[in-house]
Short mmCIF file of C-alpha atoms in Angstrom, two decimals:
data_model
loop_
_atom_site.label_atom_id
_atom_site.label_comp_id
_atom_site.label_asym_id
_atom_site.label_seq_id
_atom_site.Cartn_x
_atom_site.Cartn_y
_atom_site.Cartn_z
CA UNK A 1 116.08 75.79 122.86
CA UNK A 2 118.75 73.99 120.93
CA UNK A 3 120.24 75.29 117.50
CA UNK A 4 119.21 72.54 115.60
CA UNK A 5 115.48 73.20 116.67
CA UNK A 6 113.24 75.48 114.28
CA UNK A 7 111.92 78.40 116.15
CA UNK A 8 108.16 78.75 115.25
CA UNK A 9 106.97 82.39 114.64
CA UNK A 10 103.97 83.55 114.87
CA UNK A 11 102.90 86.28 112.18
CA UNK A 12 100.17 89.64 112.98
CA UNK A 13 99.68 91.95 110.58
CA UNK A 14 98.25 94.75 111.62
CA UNK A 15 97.64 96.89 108.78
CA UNK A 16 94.22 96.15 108.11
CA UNK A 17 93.40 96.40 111.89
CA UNK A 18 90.40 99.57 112.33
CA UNK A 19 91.23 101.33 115.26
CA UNK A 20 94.09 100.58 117.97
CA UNK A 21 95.82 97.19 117.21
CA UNK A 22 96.87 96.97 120.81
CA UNK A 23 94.30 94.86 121.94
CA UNK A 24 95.17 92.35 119.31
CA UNK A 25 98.62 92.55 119.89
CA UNK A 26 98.48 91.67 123.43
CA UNK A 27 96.01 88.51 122.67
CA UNK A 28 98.53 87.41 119.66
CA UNK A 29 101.45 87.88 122.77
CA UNK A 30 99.26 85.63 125.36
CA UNK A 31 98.94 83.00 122.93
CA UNK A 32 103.09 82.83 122.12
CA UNK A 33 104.61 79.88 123.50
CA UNK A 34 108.32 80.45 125.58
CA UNK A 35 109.97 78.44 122.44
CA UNK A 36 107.96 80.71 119.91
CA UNK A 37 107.93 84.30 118.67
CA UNK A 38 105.46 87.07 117.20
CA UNK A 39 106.34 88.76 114.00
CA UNK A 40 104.23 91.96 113.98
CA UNK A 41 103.80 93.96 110.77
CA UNK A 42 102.90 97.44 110.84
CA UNK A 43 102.63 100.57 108.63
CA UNK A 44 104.87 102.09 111.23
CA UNK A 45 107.56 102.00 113.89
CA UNK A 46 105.43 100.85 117.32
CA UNK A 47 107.77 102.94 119.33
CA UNK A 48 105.19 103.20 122.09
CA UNK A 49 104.89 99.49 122.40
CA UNK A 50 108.47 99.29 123.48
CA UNK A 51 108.32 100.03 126.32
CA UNK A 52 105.14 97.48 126.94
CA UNK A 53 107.07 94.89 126.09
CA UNK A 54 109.77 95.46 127.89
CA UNK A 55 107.85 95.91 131.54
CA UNK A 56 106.07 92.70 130.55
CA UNK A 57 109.10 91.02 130.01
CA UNK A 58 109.94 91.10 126.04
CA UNK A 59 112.84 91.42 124.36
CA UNK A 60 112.13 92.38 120.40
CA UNK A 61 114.22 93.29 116.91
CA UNK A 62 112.69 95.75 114.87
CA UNK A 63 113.37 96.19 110.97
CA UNK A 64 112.00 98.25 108.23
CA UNK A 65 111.64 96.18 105.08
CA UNK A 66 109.51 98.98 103.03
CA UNK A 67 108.93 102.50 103.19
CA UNK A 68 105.34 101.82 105.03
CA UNK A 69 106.42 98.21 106.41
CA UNK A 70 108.71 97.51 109.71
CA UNK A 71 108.39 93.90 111.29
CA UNK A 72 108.71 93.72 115.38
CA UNK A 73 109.72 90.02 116.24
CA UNK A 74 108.84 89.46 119.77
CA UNK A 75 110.18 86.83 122.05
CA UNK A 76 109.62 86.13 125.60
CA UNK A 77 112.63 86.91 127.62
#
């Protein structure tokens, strides 16, 4: 990807999500392009989706932007 190219991100919030988001996740992760990225927003640090994302080949920054609020941005690796 060059510098002067926009990467596109993809947003998921799961927040509203009843039950397990994983499911979701995954599908919102098989839809990402190589040149694009997932923003997931959650209530909570996904610490066990780390290591998910890592075995399937993920690299990710994680940030918490409000006391119930963290953002995962996922990229293929």
């Amino acid at each position: 990807m060059s510098t002067d190219q926009q990467e596109s991100v993809q947003e998921l919030d799961v927040r509203e999500v009843e039950g397990e988001p994983f499911g979701h996740i995954m599908d919102a992760l098989d839809a990402v392009g190589e040149d694009e990225a997932l923003r997931l927003v959650n209530s909570f640090e996904p610490v066990p989706l780390y290591e998910v994302l890592s075995k399937k080949g993920y690299q990710y920054e994680t940030e918490q932007v409000a006391d119930e609020e963290w953002h995962v941005t996922i990229r293929p690796e």
